């Protein structure tokens, strides 16, 4: 019989059961890595000699993720003793208990939040974090400032009627920039819509942002999407698709592709607290865990889904606790702390790639701006709450204190930066505004790879209509 | 993807081939196509429920997991919207996934991903990301499978811009269309029919593909153009026997391409016969027949000598009881009566 035939179900049960190791068997494995807080024993990377050879090809049921390989190998070593106390069911052995105890709906204490900088921009004593070079630190700071100014000016442009729509990332600049800084250009980004900073970090210019917002002929999206629906295949940033959480399964697919190619890269996907209610969130996390896909699920828990506060969105302790439900490692981090976000994503990325597993990162933050230009959040939340987060809890000023504290930045650097960004932006907007819109042909291209005859026909009919009644159609669209 | 010229001159293309050919069942033809494409192109992969070690609910993917491994033939958890979404993401990254809906009806759960992303992202990204995805599975009215398992999804999907849809009906075109769908740069939905998987036919040994946008001339004739697809092709051909005995000469075309329609082949036929009968399994309202009728009126009105007739299923959920179920599907006797009426 060919060696790659499926293992019998009893072997599968044993493999699963081996995950419930008795304390005596802990010593077989390496000490848990410092970032692991809970009591679940980590599955070792390198399995004992026995069983290692059987996992070389991926034909055997279960993927050649190192964790499953190791788990399978340990299955050969036998089980914990004391079988009389255990029940055998599909999924593995469980100990039984005579007392009827319901697991509580919540833990006594909420999951702790990882933070590096205190509110005054000083590193918390004893904090462990990923060091950054001065250049990297300064680049992070200036991009955070650029993002803030970009948001302010585009928002104003919408208010002036120059663009039709915009949404800001105010309050989430650290999340945007610091997470992007911790990634490589090969990592694939699947955004929701409040992560333009990731694209900014990767090299999208202010002019390119403006072109998309104005939907002009230089827009890479060819004028087909609302403002802020950026996308760049060159920068590995998937085009924004508005429906909430649809990008989560896409991320699993992209990670699957990286896994097939054995690339040293991961996928990262962003979503808000509201997005965790979607069915796609559940299925994507579940899939990623089962498939051992290298994805970072980054939840921006900013407290609000338009007008729905988190208390009305879910009853769990945020998003981080759901990781355990899916068999996924997770961490809660202070989203307004640039160094904490940077460190968490840097480490998550390493784990995702080297161990072939998904990681859930929940960044706690606050959505300082309105949901979008179509929203007035003062209608459903107190103005002083917004002001508090906009000023006292601002991620940019907090990080600035750290950067200035290191002697790397000064007030004059600050005003110089802000002035030049503002100037560049206003220029970009003027240029983008004057640029013509895409020509009529672009209405019909890219629906398919080549234009089919029915669309050619429809284009012809449209041109005829415009020729016959030019006054009824906009004059500035090139026919 | 430009609509090509008339279908292959030899209507019996399947039978004329150089070497001996080999006989197989339709589901085996689909599998053969998958195996050939997966061998030739390492980016082709399969996602679906129970497609791996179970081999698929209709055995189309049987043996593939052993041949290509668990990663390329992926058993997914039960979440159609999500594994279709996963297929979209993988396709955007450069793979060519073949997503199976265990029954086409379940893909209604994937409608969001299919419509909002699969059909749309090539367009909204300005052509930066392409989605060469194939979505396939068994659909149509089976034998007492109940309403939820008797859906005709071609009816619901036909509006989605950016999608292509084809329906196979013979082992020959099943293999050819599957291969073409996998190679296409556009997302293609391949409709298989639950009752056609065990059809047997001899197909060529050498490699071939079928054009996605072409209709198939099943029986040339002079009196009336009968347009049909999938399982109804067989009801039409059964009716054709009776019609020939009664002295009629129907031209039967299996339209195969549901989106877009092969108006070239269809048009040439209408210009010859001047009478059209559409026989479909979709419901009366909003089905393929409704759109086809509309397209024919737009393009070939002057060639018609009689109103276009369309035989469809009623606008009811498919019942379980056998006689009731049979009553919802167009039967050969109705087709004969319709032709007689058109040709008066």
PDB file of N, CA, C and O in Angstrom, chain A residues 375-420:
ATOM      1  N   UNK A 375     -21.365  60.912   8.214  1.00  0.00           N
ATOM      2  CA  UNK A 375     -21.763  60.644   9.596  1.00  0.00           C
ATOM      3  C   UNK A 375     -21.454  61.852  10.475  1.00  0.00           C
ATOM      4  O   UNK A 375     -20.494  62.581  10.240  1.00  0.00           O
ATOM      5  N   UNK A 376     -22.272  62.066  11.483  1.00  0.00           N
ATOM      6  CA  UNK A 376     -21.962  63.067  12.508  1.00  0.00           C
ATOM      7  C   UNK A 376     -22.024  62.343  13.839  1.00  0.00           C
ATOM      8  O   UNK A 376     -23.105  62.135  14.403  1.00  0.00           O
ATOM      9  N   UNK A 377     -20.859  61.939  14.357  1.00  0.00           N
ATOM     10  CA  UNK A 377     -20.864  61.073  15.528  1.00  0.00           C
ATOM     11  C   UNK A 377     -21.262  61.789  16.815  1.00  0.00           C
ATOM     12  O   UNK A 377     -21.524  61.144  17.829  1.00  0.00           O
ATOM     13  N   UNK A 378     -21.348  63.140  16.784  1.00  0.00           N
ATOM     14  CA  UNK A 378     -21.799  63.827  17.993  1.00  0.00           C
ATOM     15  C   UNK A 378     -23.257  63.494  18.282  1.00  0.00           C
ATOM     16  O   UNK A 378     -23.744  63.733  19.378  1.00  0.00           O
ATOM     17  N   UNK A 379     -23.912  62.899  17.291  1.00  0.00           N
ATOM     18  CA  UNK A 379     -25.309  62.506  17.497  1.00  0.00           C
ATOM     19  C   UNK A 379     -25.452  61.312  18.434  1.00  0.00           C
ATOM     20  O   UNK A 379     -26.517  61.105  19.012  1.00  0.00           O
ATOM     21  N   UNK A 380     -24.414  60.514  18.541  1.00  0.00           N
ATOM     22  CA  UNK A 380     -24.568  59.313  19.356  1.00  0.00           C
ATOM     23  C   UNK A 380     -23.473  59.139  20.414  1.00  0.00           C
ATOM     24  O   UNK A 380     -23.426  58.131  21.097  1.00  0.00           O
ATOM     25  N   UNK A 381     -22.557  60.102  20.500  1.00  0.00           N
ATOM     26  CA  UNK A 381     -21.564  60.002  21.578  1.00  0.00           C
ATOM     27  C   UNK A 381     -21.189  61.413  22.043  1.00  0.00           C
ATOM     28  O   UNK A 381     -21.339  62.377  21.292  1.00  0.00           O
ATOM     29  N   UNK A 382     -20.749  61.494  23.310  1.00  0.00           N
ATOM     30  CA  UNK A 382     -20.516  62.828  23.883  1.00  0.00           C
ATOM     31  C   UNK A 382     -19.302  63.513  23.254  1.00  0.00           C
ATOM     32  O   UNK A 382     -18.276  62.871  22.992  1.00  0.00           O
ATOM     33  N   UNK A 383     -19.454  64.808  23.059  1.00  0.00           N
ATOM     34  CA  UNK A 383     -18.383  65.581  22.437  1.00  0.00           C
ATOM     35  C   UNK A 383     -17.132  65.580  23.300  1.00  0.00           C
ATOM     36  O   UNK A 383     -16.009  65.525  22.791  1.00  0.00           O
ATOM     37  N   UNK A 384     -17.310  65.598  24.622  1.00  0.00           N
ATOM     38  CA  UNK A 384     -16.103  65.634  25.460  1.00  0.00           C
ATOM     39  C   UNK A 384     -15.343  64.306  25.428  1.00  0.00           C
ATOM     40  O   UNK A 384     -14.118  64.288  25.589  1.00  0.00           O
ATOM     41  N   UNK A 385     -16.065  63.232  25.167  1.00  0.00           N
ATOM     42  CA  UNK A 385     -15.381  61.937  25.024  1.00  0.00           C
ATOM     43  C   UNK A 385     -14.476  61.987  23.785  1.00  0.00           C
ATOM     44  O   UNK A 385     -13.309  61.588  23.834  1.00  0.00           O
ATOM     45  N   UNK A 386     -15.025  62.499  22.698  1.00  0.00           N
ATOM     46  CA  UNK A 386     -14.248  62.598  21.461  1.00  0.00           C
ATOM     47  C   UNK A 386     -13.027  63.497  21.688  1.00  0.00           C
ATOM     48  O   UNK A 386     -11.906  63.148  21.298  1.00  0.00           O
ATOM     49  N   UNK A 387     -13.259  64.620  22.338  1.00  0.00           N
ATOM     50  CA  UNK A 387     -12.163  65.559  22.583  1.00  0.00           C
ATOM     51  C   UNK A 387     -11.059  64.940  23.427  1.00  0.00           C
ATOM     52  O   UNK A 387      -9.876  65.145  23.166  1.00  0.00           O
ATOM     53  N   UNK A 388     -11.444  64.191  24.437  1.00  0.00           N
ATOM     54  CA  UNK A 388     -10.482  63.538  25.322  1.00  0.00           C
ATOM     55  C   UNK A 388      -9.542  62.636  24.512  1.00  0.00           C
ATOM     56  O   UNK A 388      -8.319  62.703  24.645  1.00  0.00           O
ATOM     57  N   UNK A 389     -10.134  61.822  23.649  1.00  0.00           N
ATOM     58  CA  UNK A 389      -9.319  60.892  22.860  1.00  0.00           C
ATOM     59  C   UNK A 389      -8.521  61.617  21.783  1.00  0.00           C
ATOM     60  O   UNK A 389      -7.429  61.195  21.424  1.00  0.00           O
ATOM     61  N   UNK A 390      -9.062  62.728  21.330  1.00  0.00           N
ATOM     62  CA  UNK A 390      -8.362  63.457  20.282  1.00  0.00           C
ATOM     63  C   UNK A 390      -7.121  64.145  20.835  1.00  0.00           C
ATOM     64  O   UNK A 390      -6.118  64.295  20.126  1.00  0.00           O
ATOM     65  N   UNK A 391      -7.171  64.537  22.074  1.00  0.00           N
ATOM     66  CA  UNK A 391      -6.050  65.284  22.654  1.00  0.00           C
ATOM     67  C   UNK A 391      -5.230  64.443  23.622  1.00  0.00           C
ATOM     68  O   UNK A 391      -4.086  64.092  23.339  1.00  0.00           O
ATOM     69  N   UNK A 392      -5.815  64.117  24.757  1.00  0.00           N
ATOM     70  CA  UNK A 392      -5.031  63.444  25.806  1.00  0.00           C
ATOM     71  C   UNK A 392      -4.534  62.064  25.380  1.00  0.00           C
ATOM     72  O   UNK A 392      -3.502  61.592  25.858  1.00  0.00           O
ATOM     73  N   UNK A 393      -5.259  61.384  24.498  1.00  0.00           N
ATOM     74  CA  UNK A 393      -4.887  60.012  24.153  1.00  0.00           C
ATOM     75  C   UNK A 393      -4.366  59.903  22.732  1.00  0.00           C
ATOM     76  O   UNK A 393      -4.336  58.808  22.165  1.00  0.00           O
ATOM     77  N   UNK A 394      -3.952  61.019  22.161  1.00  0.00           N
ATOM     78  CA  UNK A 394      -3.507  61.024  20.764  1.00  0.00           C
ATOM     79  C   UNK A 394      -2.238  60.191  20.586  1.00  0.00           C
ATOM     80  O   UNK A 394      -1.216  60.448  21.235  1.00  0.00           O
ATOM     81  N   UNK A 395      -2.254  59.213  19.712  1.00  0.00           N
ATOM     82  CA  UNK A 395      -1.079  58.357  19.523  1.00  0.00           C
ATOM     83  C   UNK A 395       0.121  59.108  18.965  1.00  0.00           C
ATOM     84  O   UNK A 395       1.267  58.755  19.259  1.00  0.00           O
ATOM     85  N   UNK A 396      -0.143  60.134  18.174  1.00  0.00           N
ATOM     86  CA  UNK A 396       0.977  60.840  17.540  1.00  0.00           C
ATOM     87  C   UNK A 396       1.750  61.660  18.565  1.00  0.00           C
ATOM     88  O   UNK A 396       2.992  61.595  18.615  1.00  0.00           O
ATOM     89  N   UNK A 397       1.048  62.401  19.386  1.00  0.00           N
ATOM     90  CA  UNK A 397       1.788  63.223  20.362  1.00  0.00           C
ATOM     91  C   UNK A 397       2.497  62.353  21.381  1.00  0.00           C
ATOM     92  O   UNK A 397       3.589  62.687  21.835  1.00  0.00           O
ATOM     93  N   UNK A 398       1.897  61.223  21.695  1.00  0.00           N
ATOM     94  CA  UNK A 398       2.539  60.325  22.655  1.00  0.00           C
ATOM     95  C   UNK A 398       3.843  59.776  22.097  1.00  0.00           C
ATOM     96  O   UNK A 398       4.871  59.756  22.784  1.00  0.00           O
ATOM     97  N   UNK A 399       3.795  59.354  20.843  1.00  0.00           N
ATOM     98  CA  UNK A 399       4.999  58.825  20.210  1.00  0.00           C
ATOM     99  C   UNK A 399       6.020  59.931  19.999  1.00  0.00           C
ATOM    100  O   UNK A 399       7.236  59.715  20.126  1.00  0.00           O
ATOM    101  N   UNK A 400       5.501  61.124  19.685  1.00  0.00           N
ATOM    102  CA  UNK A 400       6.414  62.260  19.494  1.00  0.00           C
ATOM    103  C   UNK A 400       7.226  62.511  20.762  1.00  0.00           C
ATOM    104  O   UNK A 400       8.427  62.817  20.678  1.00  0.00           O
ATOM    105  N   UNK A 401       6.578  62.373  21.893  1.00  0.00           N
ATOM    106  CA  UNK A 401       7.298  62.594  23.162  1.00  0.00           C
ATOM    107  C   UNK A 401       8.464  61.616  23.285  1.00  0.00           C
ATOM    108  O   UNK A 401       9.546  61.980  23.741  1.00  0.00           O
ATOM    109  N   UNK A 402       8.265  60.383  22.851  1.00  0.00           N
ATOM    110  CA  UNK A 402       9.327  59.397  22.947  1.00  0.00           C
ATOM    111  C   UNK A 402      10.464  59.754  21.978  1.00  0.00           C
ATOM    112  O   UNK A 402      11.648  59.728  22.337  1.00  0.00           O
ATOM    113  N   UNK A 403      10.083  60.116  20.748  1.00  0.00           N
ATOM    114  CA  UNK A 403      11.074  60.445  19.727  1.00  0.00           C
ATOM    115  C   UNK A 403      11.865  61.696  20.128  1.00  0.00           C
ATOM    116  O   UNK A 403      13.091  61.741  20.026  1.00  0.00           O
ATOM    117  N   UNK A 404      11.129  62.688  20.641  1.00  0.00           N
ATOM    118  CA  UNK A 404      11.832  63.906  21.086  1.00  0.00           C
ATOM    119  C   UNK A 404      12.677  63.615  22.316  1.00  0.00           C
ATOM    120  O   UNK A 404      13.759  64.179  22.474  1.00  0.00           O
ATOM    121  N   UNK A 405      12.147  62.723  23.167  1.00  0.00           N
ATOM    122  CA  UNK A 405      12.891  62.353  24.364  1.00  0.00           C
ATOM    123  C   UNK A 405      14.232  61.730  24.039  1.00  0.00           C
ATOM    124  O   UNK A 405      15.188  61.821  24.818  1.00  0.00           O
ATOM    125  N   UNK A 406      14.320  61.072  22.884  1.00  0.00           N
ATOM    126  CA  UNK A 406      15.582  60.479  22.458  1.00  0.00           C
ATOM    127  C   UNK A 406      16.494  61.475  21.775  1.00  0.00           C
ATOM    128  O   UNK A 406      17.578  61.125  21.322  1.00  0.00           O
ATOM    129  N   UNK A 407      15.992  62.702  21.674  1.00  0.00           N
ATOM    130  CA  UNK A 407      16.789  63.732  21.013  1.00  0.00           C
ATOM    131  C   UNK A 407      16.777  63.612  19.509  1.00  0.00           C
ATOM    132  O   UNK A 407      17.655  64.140  18.812  1.00  0.00           O
ATOM    133  N   UNK A 408      15.779  62.949  18.962  1.00  0.00           N
ATOM    134  CA  UNK A 408      15.770  62.736  17.512  1.00  0.00           C
ATOM    135  C   UNK A 408      14.889  63.713  16.766  1.00  0.00           C
ATOM    136  O   UNK A 408      14.855  63.728  15.546  1.00  0.00           O
ATOM    137  N   UNK A 409      14.157  64.529  17.485  1.00  0.00           N
ATOM    138  CA  UNK A 409      13.173  65.389  16.822  1.00  0.00           C
ATOM    139  C   UNK A 409      13.055  66.691  17.581  1.00  0.00           C
ATOM    140  O   UNK A 409      13.236  66.740  18.787  1.00  0.00           O
ATOM    141  N   UNK A 410      12.724  67.745  16.851  1.00  0.00           N
ATOM    142  CA  UNK A 410      12.603  69.035  17.521  1.00  0.00           C
ATOM    143  C   UNK A 410      11.345  69.748  17.037  1.00  0.00           C
ATOM    144  O   UNK A 410      10.716  69.319  16.064  1.00  0.00           O
ATOM    145  N   UNK A 411      10.995  70.822  17.703  1.00  0.00           N
ATOM    146  CA  UNK A 411       9.804  71.581  17.317  1.00  0.00           C
ATOM    147  C   UNK A 411       9.940  72.152  15.922  1.00  0.00           C
ATOM    148  O   UNK A 411       8.963  72.232  15.165  1.00  0.00           O
ATOM    149  N   UNK A 412      11.152  72.561  15.574  1.00  0.00           N
ATOM    150  CA  UNK A 412      11.312  73.141  14.229  1.00  0.00           C
ATOM    151  C   UNK A 412      11.200  72.052  13.170  1.00  0.00           C
ATOM    152  O   UNK A 412      10.650  72.281  12.086  1.00  0.00           O
ATOM    153  N   UNK A 413      11.695  70.833  13.476  1.00  0.00           N
ATOM    154  CA  UNK A 413      11.490  69.704  12.550  1.00  0.00           C
ATOM    155  C   UNK A 413       9.997  69.507  12.334  1.00  0.00           C
ATOM    156  O   UNK A 413       9.522  69.264  11.219  1.00  0.00           O
ATOM    157  N   UNK A 414       9.261  69.640  13.445  1.00  0.00           N
ATOM    158  CA  UNK A 414       7.816  69.413  13.404  1.00  0.00           C
ATOM    159  C   UNK A 414       7.132  70.390  12.464  1.00  0.00           C
ATOM    160  O   UNK A 414       6.389  69.991  11.568  1.00  0.00           O
ATOM    161  N   UNK A 415       7.375  71.666  12.645  1.00  0.00           N
ATOM    162  CA  UNK A 415       6.671  72.633  11.799  1.00  0.00           C
ATOM    163  C   UNK A 415       7.131  72.531  10.359  1.00  0.00           C
ATOM    164  O   UNK A 415       6.331  72.680   9.434  1.00  0.00           O
ATOM    165  N   UNK A 416       8.410  72.198  10.170  1.00  0.00           N
ATOM    166  CA  UNK A 416       8.900  72.035   8.799  1.00  0.00           C
ATOM    167  C   UNK A 416       8.166  70.889   8.114  1.00  0.00           C
ATOM    168  O   UNK A 416       7.695  71.015   6.978  1.00  0.00           O
ATOM    169  N   UNK A 417       8.058  69.763   8.832  1.00  0.00           N
ATOM    170  CA  UNK A 417       7.380  68.596   8.270  1.00  0.00           C
ATOM    171  C   UNK A 417       5.934  68.925   7.937  1.00  0.00           C
ATOM    172  O   UNK A 417       5.457  68.679   6.833  1.00  0.00           O
ATOM    173  N   UNK A 418       5.236  69.480   8.907  1.00  0.00           N
ATOM    174  CA  UNK A 418       3.808  69.746   8.717  1.00  0.00           C
ATOM    175  C   UNK A 418       3.572  70.708   7.555  1.00  0.00           C
ATOM    176  O   UNK A 418       2.658  70.512   6.753  1.00  0.00           O
ATOM    177  N   UNK A 419       4.416  71.731   7.480  1.00  0.00           N
ATOM    178  CA  UNK A 419       4.254  72.683   6.375  1.00  0.00           C
ATOM    179  C   UNK A 419       4.492  72.026   5.025  1.00  0.00           C
ATOM    180  O   UNK A 419       3.730  72.245   4.073  1.00  0.00           O
ATOM    181  N   UNK A 420       5.546  71.230   4.941  1.00  0.00           N
ATOM    182  CA  UNK A 420       5.852  70.659   3.627  1.00  0.00           C
ATOM    183  C   UNK A 420       4.809  69.624   3.212  1.00  0.00           C
ATOM    184  O   UNK A 420       4.419  69.560   2.047  1.00  0.00           O
TER     185      UNK A 420
END
